[in-house]
Coordinates of C-alpha atoms in Angstrom, one line a residue:
M183 CA 102.0 60.3 80.6
T184 CA 100.1 58.1 78.2
E185 CA 97.2 59.4 76.1
N186 CA 94.8 56.8 77.9
G187 CA 96.2 58.4 81.4
M188 CA 95.5 61.8 80.1
M189 CA 92.2 60.7 79.4
K190 CA 91.6 59.5 82.9
R191 CA 92.4 62.7 84.4
I192 CA 90.3 65.0 82.1
V193 CA 87.3 63.2 82.1
P194 CA 85.4 64.4 85.1
L195 CA 86.2 68.2 83.5
V196 CA 85.0 67.2 80.5
A197 CA 81.6 65.8 82.2
L198 CA 81.4 68.9 84.0
L199 CA 81.6 70.9 80.5
M200 CA 79.1 68.9 78.9
M201 CA 76.7 69.2 81.8
S202 CA 77.0 72.9 81.3
A203 CA 76.9 73.0 77.4
A204 CA 73.8 73.5 75.5
P205 CA 72.9 70.9 72.5
G206 CA 74.8 71.9 69.5
G207 CA 77.3 73.6 71.4
L208 CA 80.9 72.5 71.8
R209 CA 82.1 70.0 70.0
D210 CA 84.1 66.8 71.5
D211 CA 87.5 68.0 70.7
E212 CA 86.9 71.3 71.6
L213 CA 85.4 69.9 75.1
I214 CA 88.4 68.0 75.5
R215 CA 90.8 71.1 74.4
K216 CA 88.9 73.2 77.3
A217 CA 89.2 70.3 79.7
R218 CA 93.1 70.3 79.5
E219 CA 93.3 74.1 79.4
L220 CA 91.3 74.1 82.6
E221 CA 93.5 71.3 84.2
E222 CA 96.9 73.4 83.2
I223 CA 95.5 76.3 85.0
R224 CA 94.7 74.4 88.3
V225 CA 98.1 72.4 88.0
R226 CA 100.1 75.9 87.6
L227 CA 97.9 77.4 90.5
V228 CA 99.0 74.5 92.8
E229 CA 102.6 75.0 91.6
R230 CA 102.4 78.7 92.6
L231 CA 100.7 78.3 95.8
S232 CA 102.9 75.6 97.1
P233 CA 105.9 77.4 98.4
C234 CA 103.4 79.4 100.6
V235 CA 102.3 76.6 102.5
V236 CA 104.4 75.3 105.9
A237 CA 104.4 72.4 108.0
M238 CA 104.1 73.6 111.8
F239 CA 105.9 72.1 114.8
R240 CA 106.2 73.1 118.4
S241 CA 109.9 73.5 119.4
E242 CA 109.6 70.5 122.0
G243 CA 108.5 68.1 118.9
Q244 CA 105.0 67.8 120.0
G245 CA 101.9 68.1 117.8
G246 CA 102.0 69.0 114.1
G247 CA 99.6 71.1 111.8
S248 CA 100.1 73.3 109.0
G249 CA 100.2 77.2 108.3
V250 CA 100.2 79.6 105.4
I251 CA 102.7 82.5 104.7
F252 CA 100.4 85.9 103.7
D253 CA 103.1 88.4 104.0
P254 CA 106.3 88.6 102.3
A255 CA 107.8 89.7 105.8
G256 CA 107.2 85.9 106.9
Y257 CA 104.2 86.3 108.5
V258 CA 102.4 82.6 108.9
L259 CA 98.8 82.1 110.2
T260 CA 97.7 79.1 111.6
N261 CA 95.2 77.9 114.4
Y262 CA 95.6 78.3 118.0
H263 CA 94.9 74.9 118.8
V264 CA 98.1 73.9 116.9
V265 CA 100.7 76.4 118.7
G266 CA 99.0 76.3 121.9
N267 CA 100.8 78.3 124.5
A268 CA 104.1 77.8 122.7
K269 CA 106.6 81.0 122.5
E270 CA 108.4 79.3 119.4
M271 CA 107.6 77.1 116.6
R272 CA 109.3 75.4 113.6
A273 CA 108.0 75.7 110.1
G274 CA 109.0 73.2 107.6
L275 CA 109.2 74.8 104.1
P276 CA 108.7 72.7 100.9
G277 CA 112.1 71.2 99.7
G278 CA 112.9 70.3 103.5
R279 CA 114.4 73.7 104.8
I280 CA 113.3 74.1 108.6
L281 CA 113.2 77.8 110.2
R282 CA 112.2 79.2 113.6
G283 CA 109.1 81.0 114.2
Q284 CA 108.4 83.5 116.8
V285 CA 104.9 83.0 118.2
I286 CA 103.6 86.9 117.6
G287 CA 99.7 87.0 118.5
L288 CA 97.3 84.7 119.6
D289 CA 93.2 84.5 119.4
P290 CA 92.1 81.3 121.5
Y291 CA 88.6 82.1 120.9
A292 CA 88.6 82.3 117.4
D293 CA 91.5 79.5 117.1
L294 CA 94.0 81.8 115.3
A295 CA 97.6 82.3 115.7
L296 CA 100.2 84.4 113.9
V297 CA 104.0 83.3 113.8
R298 CA 106.7 85.3 112.1
L299 CA 109.3 83.1 110.5
Q300 CA 112.9 84.1 111.4
G301 CA 114.9 84.2 108.4
V302 CA 115.8 86.2 105.6
G303 CA 113.2 87.3 103.4
P304 CA 111.2 88.3 101.0
F305 CA 109.0 84.8 101.4
P306 CA 106.6 83.7 99.1
Y307 CA 103.2 84.4 100.0
A308 CA 99.5 84.2 99.2
P309 CA 97.1 87.1 99.7
I310 CA 94.1 86.9 101.8
G311 CA 90.7 87.3 100.0
D312 CA 87.5 88.2 100.4
S313 CA 85.2 85.0 102.0
N314 CA 82.2 87.1 101.8
A315 CA 82.6 86.8 97.7
L316 CA 82.2 82.8 97.9
S317 CA 79.4 81.1 96.7
I318 CA 77.9 77.6 97.5
G319 CA 79.3 75.2 94.9
D320 CA 82.7 77.3 94.3
W321 CA 85.6 75.2 94.0
A322 CA 87.8 75.1 97.3
L323 CA 91.3 74.0 97.5
A324 CA 93.0 72.8 100.7
M325 CA 96.6 72.6 101.3
G326 CA 98.7 71.3 104.3
N327 CA 100.4 68.5 106.2
P328 CA 97.8 65.8 107.1
F329 CA 99.2 62.9 108.9
L330 CA 102.7 64.2 108.3
L331 CA 102.8 62.3 105.1
A332 CA 105.5 64.4 103.6
T333 CA 108.9 64.4 104.9
D334 CA 110.3 67.0 102.5
F335 CA 107.3 69.4 103.7
R336 CA 105.7 69.5 100.3
P337 CA 102.0 69.9 101.0
T338 CA 99.1 67.5 100.1
V339 CA 96.7 69.2 97.8
T340 CA 92.9 68.4 98.2
L341 CA 89.9 69.6 95.9
G342 CA 86.1 70.0 96.7
I343 CA 83.7 72.6 96.7
V344 CA 82.2 75.0 99.3
S345 CA 79.1 73.5 101.0
G346 CA 78.0 76.1 103.2
L347 CA 78.6 79.6 104.4
H348 CA 78.4 81.7 107.7
R349 CA 78.4 78.2 109.8
F350 CA 78.4 78.3 113.3
Q351 CA 80.5 75.7 115.4
P352 CA 80.4 75.9 119.2
G353 CA 83.5 75.7 121.6
G354 CA 83.0 77.3 124.8
K355 CA 85.4 79.9 125.7
Q356 CA 87.8 78.8 122.9
L357 CA 87.9 77.5 119.6
V358 CA 84.5 79.0 118.7
Y359 CA 83.9 79.2 114.9
H360 CA 81.3 81.8 114.5
D361 CA 81.8 82.8 110.8
S362 CA 83.2 79.5 109.1
V363 CA 83.3 78.3 105.6
Q364 CA 82.0 74.8 105.1
V365 CA 83.6 72.5 102.6
D366 CA 83.6 68.9 101.2
T367 CA 87.1 69.4 100.5
P368 CA 89.0 66.5 102.3
I369 CA 90.4 68.1 105.5
N370 CA 92.2 65.6 108.0
P371 CA 94.4 65.5 110.8
G372 CA 97.4 67.7 110.3
N373 CA 95.7 69.8 107.9
S374 CA 94.8 72.3 111.0
G375 CA 96.0 75.7 110.2
G376 CA 96.4 75.1 106.9
P377 CA 94.9 77.5 104.1
L378 CA 91.7 76.9 102.0
F379 CA 92.4 78.8 98.5
N380 CA 89.8 79.9 96.0
M381 CA 90.9 79.2 92.4
K382 CA 92.4 82.9 92.2
G383 CA 94.9 81.7 94.8
E384 CA 93.6 83.9 97.6
I385 CA 93.4 82.6 101.1
V386 CA 89.7 82.7 101.9
G387 CA 89.9 80.2 105.3
I388 CA 92.3 78.9 107.3
N389 CA 91.3 75.0 107.9
G390 CA 90.6 73.9 111.6
R391 CA 87.7 71.4 112.3
I392 CA 86.1 68.5 110.6
S393 CA 83.0 66.4 111.7
G394 CA 84.1 62.9 112.0
R395 CA 80.9 61.3 113.8
D396 CA 81.5 57.9 114.5
R397 CA 84.5 57.3 112.3
G398 CA 86.7 59.4 114.7
R399 CA 89.1 62.1 113.4
V400 CA 88.9 61.2 109.7
N401 CA 87.0 63.4 107.3
V402 CA 83.7 62.4 106.1
G403 CA 83.2 65.2 103.9
V404 CA 82.2 68.0 106.2
G405 CA 85.1 70.3 107.2
F406 CA 85.2 73.9 108.4
A407 CA 87.3 76.9 107.9
V408 CA 87.7 80.0 109.8
S409 CA 86.5 82.6 107.3
A410 CA 88.9 85.0 105.6
N411 CA 86.7 87.9 106.7
Q412 CA 86.8 87.1 110.5
I413 CA 90.5 87.0 110.1
S414 CA 90.7 90.4 108.7
E415 CA 88.7 91.6 111.8
V416 CA 91.9 90.6 114.1
I417 CA 94.9 90.5 111.6
S418 CA 96.1 93.9 112.6
D419 CA 95.6 92.9 116.5
L420 CA 97.6 89.8 116.0
R421 CA 100.6 91.4 114.0
A422 CA 100.7 93.9 117.0
G423 CA 101.5 90.9 119.3
K424 CA 97.9 91.1 121.2
L425 CA 96.4 88.1 122.9
V426 CA 92.9 89.1 121.0
Q427 CA 89.7 89.2 123.5
H428 CA 86.5 89.4 121.4
G429 CA 83.7 91.7 122.1
T430 CA 80.5 91.8 123.8
L431 CA 77.5 93.8 124.8
D432 CA 77.4 92.0 128.1
A433 CA 73.9 91.2 127.3
T434 CA 72.2 88.2 125.1
V435 CA 69.5 88.3 122.8
Q436 CA 66.9 85.7 121.8
D437 CA 64.3 85.1 119.1
R438 CA 60.9 85.9 120.8
P439 CA 57.8 84.7 119.0
D440 CA 55.4 87.6 117.5
A441 CA 52.7 86.9 115.3
G442 CA 52.7 90.6 114.1
A443 CA 56.4 90.4 113.2
D444 CA 57.3 89.8 109.4
R445 CA 59.3 86.5 110.7
G446 CA 57.1 85.4 113.2
F447 CA 59.6 86.5 116.1
R448 CA 61.8 89.6 117.1
V449 CA 65.4 89.4 118.1
V450 CA 65.3 91.0 121.6
I451 CA 67.4 91.6 124.4
N452 CA 66.6 88.8 127.3
Q453 CA 69.4 89.0 129.6
M454 CA 71.8 92.1 130.3
Y455 CA 74.7 92.3 133.2
D456 CA 74.6 95.4 135.2
P457 CA 76.8 97.0 135.1
S458 CA 77.4 96.7 131.2
V459 CA 78.3 98.7 128.3
A460 CA 74.9 97.9 126.9
L461 CA 73.0 99.2 130.1
D462 CA 75.6 102.4 130.0
A463 CA 74.2 103.1 126.2
G464 CA 70.9 103.2 127.1
L465 CA 69.8 99.7 126.4
K466 CA 67.2 97.7 128.1
L467 CA 65.9 94.3 128.7
G468 CA 63.0 93.8 126.1
D469 CA 64.5 96.1 123.4
E470 CA 64.0 94.8 119.8
I471 CA 67.6 94.8 118.2
L472 CA 67.0 95.9 114.4
E473 CA 70.5 96.3 113.0
F474 CA 74.2 95.8 114.1
D475 CA 76.8 98.3 112.5
G476 CA 74.5 98.7 109.7
T477 CA 73.5 95.2 108.9
P478 CA 69.9 94.3 109.5
I479 CA 69.5 91.6 112.1
R480 CA 67.6 88.2 110.9
S481 CA 67.8 86.1 114.0
Q482 CA 69.4 85.5 117.1
N483 CA 72.2 83.2 115.2
H484 CA 72.9 86.0 112.8
Y485 CA 73.3 88.6 115.6
M486 CA 76.0 86.3 117.4
T487 CA 77.8 85.5 114.1
L488 CA 78.3 89.3 113.5
I489 CA 79.3 90.2 117.1
G490 CA 81.2 87.1 117.5
V491 CA 83.8 87.8 114.9
L492 CA 84.7 91.4 116.5
P493 CA 87.6 92.1 118.8
A494 CA 87.1 93.9 122.1
G495 CA 87.2 97.7 121.6
R496 CA 85.4 98.1 118.5
T497 CA 82.9 100.7 118.5
V498 CA 79.5 99.8 116.5
E499 CA 76.1 101.5 116.3
I500 CA 73.0 99.3 117.4
A501 CA 69.6 100.4 115.9
Y502 CA 66.8 99.3 118.2
R503 CA 63.2 99.8 119.1
R504 CA 61.4 99.8 122.4
R505 CA 57.9 98.8 122.8
D506 CA 57.0 99.7 126.4
G507 CA 54.9 102.8 126.1
E508 CA 57.6 105.1 125.3
E509 CA 58.0 107.2 122.2
A510 CA 58.0 104.4 119.2
G511 CA 60.4 104.6 116.5
V512 CA 64.0 103.5 115.7
R513 CA 66.9 104.5 117.8
R514 CA 70.4 104.5 117.3
V515 CA 73.2 104.3 120.0
R516 CA 77.1 103.8 119.6
V517 CA 78.6 101.1 121.7
T518 CA 82.2 100.3 122.4
L519 CA 82.6 96.2 123.0
A520 CA 83.7 95.0 126.2
P521 CA 86.4 92.2 126.4
L522 CA 85.0 88.5 126.6
P523 CA 87.0 87.0 129.3
Y524 CA 88.9 83.7 128.8
A525 CA 88.9 80.9 131.4
A526 CA 91.8 81.3 133.8
D527 CA 95.0 80.2 132.4
D528 CA 98.1 81.7 133.6
A529 CA 100.0 80.4 130.5
L530 CA 97.4 82.0 128.2
M531 CA 96.9 85.1 130.2
S532 CA 100.8 85.8 130.5
H533 CA 101.2 86.3 126.8
L534 CA 102.4 89.7 126.1
P535 CA 103.4 91.6 122.7
D536 CA 107.3 91.5 122.3
E537 CA 108.6 95.0 122.3
G538 CA 111.4 94.3 119.6
H539 CA 108.8 92.9 117.6
V540 CA 106.5 95.8 117.9
T541 CA 109.2 98.3 117.4
W542 CA 110.1 96.5 114.3
E543 CA 106.4 96.3 113.2
T544 CA 105.8 100.1 113.7
R545 CA 108.6 101.2 111.7
R546 CA 107.7 98.8 108.9
I547 CA 104.2 100.7 108.7
L548 CA 105.4 104.1 108.9
S549 CA 108.1 103.3 106.1
R550 CA 105.3 101.6 103.9
N551 CA 103.2 104.9 104.5
R552 CA 106.0 107.0 103.5
K553 CA 106.5 104.7 100.2
A554 CA 102.7 105.1 99.3
S555 CA 102.4 108.8 100.2
G556 CA 105.4 110.0 98.1
S557 CA 108.9 111.0 98.7
A558 CA 108.7 114.8 98.8
P559 CA 108.0 116.1 102.7
A560 CA 105.0 117.7 103.0
G561 CA 106.4 121.0 104.7
A562 CA 104.1 123.8 104.5
L563 CA 100.6 123.2 103.4
G564 CA 98.3 125.7 101.9
W565 CA 94.9 124.9 100.3
E566 CA 91.4 126.2 99.2
S567 CA 88.3 124.1 99.8
M568 CA 84.5 124.4 100.2
R569 CA 83.7 123.9 104.0
S570 CA 80.5 122.3 104.7
W571 CA 78.5 121.9 108.3
P572 CA 76.3 119.1 109.4
G573 CA 73.4 121.7 109.1
G574 CA 73.9 122.3 105.2
N575 CA 75.7 125.7 105.6
K576 CA 78.6 125.9 103.2
V577 CA 81.6 128.3 102.7
G578 CA 85.0 129.0 101.0
V579 CA 88.2 128.4 103.0
R580 CA 92.1 129.3 102.7
Q581 CA 93.9 127.3 105.0
F582 CA 97.8 127.4 105.7
R583 CA 99.9 125.1 107.9
G584 CA 103.5 124.6 108.6
N585 CA 106.5 125.8 111.0
G586 CA 104.2 125.4 114.4
R587 CA 101.9 127.5 112.8
Y588 CA 98.1 127.6 111.4
S589 CA 95.8 129.8 109.6
R590 CA 92.1 129.4 108.3
E591 CA 90.4 132.3 106.7
N592 CA 86.8 132.0 105.6
L593 CA 86.6 133.4 102.0
E594 CA 82.9 134.4 102.5
D595 CA 80.7 134.9 105.2
G596 CA 79.7 131.8 107.2
P597 CA 78.7 130.2 110.5
A598 CA 82.2 130.1 111.7
P599 CA 84.7 132.8 112.6
K600 CA 86.3 135.0 109.6
V601 CA 89.7 134.1 110.5
I602 CA 91.4 131.8 113.1
E603 CA 95.3 132.1 113.9
L604 CA 97.6 129.7 115.8
N605 CA 101.1 130.3 116.5
E606 CA 103.7 129.8 119.3
E607 CA 102.5 132.8 121.3
G608 CA 98.9 131.3 121.3
A609 CA 95.5 131.4 119.5
R610 CA 92.8 133.8 118.5
T611 CA 89.8 134.3 116.2
R612 CA 88.6 137.6 114.2
N613 CA 85.1 138.0 113.6
R614 CA 83.5 139.4 110.9
E615 CA 83.3 142.8 112.5
G616 CA 87.2 142.7 112.6
L617 CA 87.5 142.2 116.2
W618 CA 90.3 139.7 117.5
S619 CA 89.4 137.5 120.7
P620 CA 91.8 134.6 122.1
I621 CA 90.8 130.9 121.7
D622 CA 90.4 129.1 125.0
K623 CA 93.8 127.9 126.4
N624 CA 92.8 124.0 126.3
I625 CA 91.7 124.4 122.9
A626 CA 94.5 126.2 121.7
S627 CA 96.7 123.7 123.6
H628 CA 95.3 120.6 121.6
L629 CA 95.2 122.6 118.2
H630 CA 99.3 123.3 119.0
A631 CA 99.6 119.4 119.8
E632 CA 97.7 118.5 116.5
I633 CA 100.1 120.8 114.4
E634 CA 103.1 119.3 115.9
A635 CA 102.1 115.8 115.6
L636 CA 101.2 116.3 111.9
A637 CA 104.5 117.8 111.4
A638 CA 106.1 114.8 113.1
F639 CA 104.3 112.4 110.9
E640 CA 104.7 114.0 107.6
S641 CA 108.4 114.1 108.1
G642 CA 108.5 110.3 107.8
D643 CA 111.1 110.2 110.6
P644 CA 110.1 107.5 113.2
D645 CA 112.2 109.2 115.6
R646 CA 110.1 112.4 115.7
F647 CA 107.5 110.2 117.4
K648 CA 107.2 109.9 121.2
K649 CA 106.6 106.5 122.3
A650 CA 105.4 105.5 118.8
L651 CA 103.6 102.1 119.2
F652 CA 101.8 100.0 116.9
I653 CA 98.7 98.9 119.0
G654 CA 96.2 97.0 116.8
G655 CA 93.5 97.7 114.4
D656 CA 90.3 99.2 113.5
K657 CA 87.8 99.6 110.9
I658 CA 87.2 103.0 109.5
D659 CA 84.2 103.4 106.9
G660 CA 84.4 99.8 106.6
R661 CA 88.0 99.4 105.9
T662 CA 90.7 97.9 108.1
V663 CA 93.3 100.4 109.3
D664 CA 96.3 99.8 111.7
V665 CA 96.5 102.1 114.6
I666 CA 99.8 103.8 116.0
D667 CA 99.7 105.2 119.0
T668 CA 102.0 108.3 120.0
R669 CA 102.4 111.3 122.2
S670 CA 103.3 115.1 121.4
D671 CA 105.8 116.9 123.0
G672 CA 103.5 118.3 125.2
G673 CA 101.9 115.0 126.1
A674 CA 98.9 114.8 124.0
R675 CA 98.1 111.1 122.8
F676 CA 97.3 110.9 119.2
Q677 CA 96.5 107.7 117.4
W678 CA 97.3 107.4 113.7
L679 CA 95.3 105.3 111.3
I680 CA 96.8 103.8 108.4
D681 CA 95.0 102.0 105.7
T682 CA 96.2 98.3 105.5
E683 CA 95.7 98.0 101.8
T684 CA 96.6 101.2 100.3
N685 CA 99.2 102.1 103.3
L686 CA 98.1 105.8 103.1
L687 CA 97.0 107.8 106.4
T688 CA 93.1 107.5 106.5
G689 CA 92.8 109.7 109.5
Y690 CA 93.8 110.4 113.0
R691 CA 91.9 110.9 116.6
Y692 CA 92.9 112.5 120.0
R693 CA 90.9 113.4 123.1
A694 CA 89.9 117.1 123.6
Q695 CA 87.8 118.2 126.8
D696 CA 87.0 114.7 127.3
R697 CA 85.6 114.2 124.0
E698 CA 87.4 112.1 121.0
V699 CA 88.2 114.2 118.0
F700 CA 88.5 112.4 114.9
V701 CA 89.7 113.4 111.4
H702 CA 89.0 111.4 108.5
L703 CA 91.2 111.7 105.1
S704 CA 90.2 110.4 101.6
D705 CA 89.8 110.7 98.0
Y706 CA 93.8 110.8 97.6
R707 CA 95.0 112.4 94.6
E708 CA 98.4 112.7 93.0
T709 CA 99.9 116.3 93.5
K710 CA 103.0 117.9 93.6
G711 CA 105.0 114.9 93.7
R712 CA 103.0 113.1 96.5
L713 CA 99.4 111.8 97.1
L714 CA 97.5 114.3 99.2
P715 CA 93.6 113.9 100.5
Y716 CA 91.0 116.0 98.6
R717 CA 88.3 115.1 101.4
I718 CA 88.7 116.0 105.2
E719 CA 86.1 115.3 107.7
R720 CA 86.6 116.3 111.3
G721 CA 84.2 116.2 114.0
V722 CA 83.7 114.5 117.8
Q723 CA 83.2 110.9 117.5
G724 CA 79.6 109.8 117.4
T725 CA 78.4 113.0 115.4
P726 CA 78.5 114.2 111.8
G727 CA 81.6 116.4 111.1
V728 CA 82.5 119.2 109.4
I729 CA 83.8 118.5 105.8
D730 CA 86.4 120.2 103.7
R731 CA 86.4 119.3 100.0
I732 CA 89.7 120.6 98.6
Q733 CA 89.5 122.6 95.6
R734 CA 93.1 123.0 94.9
Y735 CA 96.5 122.7 96.9
L736 CA 98.5 126.0 96.7
G737 CA 102.2 126.2 95.6
R738 CA 105.0 127.3 97.8
D739 CA 105.1 131.0 96.3
E740 CA 101.4 131.3 97.5
I741 CA 102.1 130.4 100.9
P742 CA 103.2 133.0 103.4
E743 CA 106.8 133.0 104.3
E744 CA 106.0 132.6 108.1
F745 CA 104.4 129.2 107.4
Q746 CA 107.7 127.9 105.8
P747 CA 110.8 126.4 107.6
P748 CA 113.9 127.0 106.2
R749 CA 114.4 123.9 103.4
P750 CA 116.9 123.3 100.9
S751 CA 115.7 124.8 97.2
G752 CA 113.5 122.4 95.1
E753 CA 111.8 120.8 98.2
G754 CA 108.1 121.5 99.5
Y755 CA 105.4 123.2 97.6

């Protein structure tokens, strides 16, 4: 390239730098050098990201769009309107190679689809970023296959800025963009399903819509991408092969004028189905919605953005105020969102998870957890902790678990029994006076099932699970988890919660006496060859739990022999 040509390319960057430079700041030669450095960074970024972007075609040759690989296993994100109800797609990789792709999961409401490439990996991929970290004015890079321009499937690259955030674009019962990123980055037909990148090379959206107005389907500077944070709410469900249904309270809200309110209006429930999950939770017409799952509600549209991105089955907390003469004050209630139905579509509703794929993904999740946790089997475990109750009581505790047995002993007086023992013969407690009494058979049965299930999980052998099945995702303390459903030998159902970022077990849950028991694990530290949690919270869903803060894990020579199954020397703790 000639020096003149180089100058034409860098002048816009120089102009931007000069606009932000203070008088007497950088010299002209320094500005040019800096501009060349920035251009080089951008060019290298495009080179790095291009192999992750694919052209998408239906197997019968219809349509065309784009997609992006976000996982080395060959998972591709694209738009539902690119895939439709196809079972299989073709993916064109930069360089001209074409691979088959199995359609795994669908989210028609949010215009998302997941395809898994059929080929030998690992594939080049780009990570999904945080769209909530975007600011208006940030650079935004779009890549895809507009107008089918590249016969070798090398993506077209366009550059612009973020021009709006958290935009809503209606679409009926499909293709609703509740939380989209608006950009002036050129997006045209064929870009659908392709990635929107930030300048770190992270996927911050999936391009899907443009505002063409009178010029038809040609970009006029207003494009929309499904935000990465909306994608994160459903990505596990898509990987589980589901037809994602979004959540609803079976109730609507409106901005009701009120001169006494800070904003001149209040967000209140104005319509409600009977029956509905909102009604079952105790909500009524006229209730003012103050918070949705911890986020203060600013308006009706803000509420719609928050609930619209969540899948059915997600449990949220609603803070509300009632103004009908009843006791004033903020009330809180937990509600599990009901499914928002799709319009009748036999082809769409026939979508079911592929059994072979779900089995493969279940084993992949467990394998990654095993690798992240450490190579040494858990075997027998013993630990000393400070246990605290919601009321503020605390007591030192020593616990042992292994070989189908469990024991907990309070090291000082506290609100719980002095000793709890569980073995193959049953379960019993000893009070402070030294008197033993049996534990209720139902409780003992669930405790046995829990010990058995933990041993199976910690063995690292998926074949020890009964009907283990990856069923989708959830959010625990703001973090996305994969949920694996399984059964104990006695038939008790357990759900394992595995963090999608760290691959560590963040907890598990099961039902006991018609109540959902949860156990949350956190504050992992390297201990004796593996990562172990130093904070354990146990309770009933919807209420504060009992918290154990581990002070130390015991060595194998400190654990009684009856808790230790026969094992080769050198293993265990």
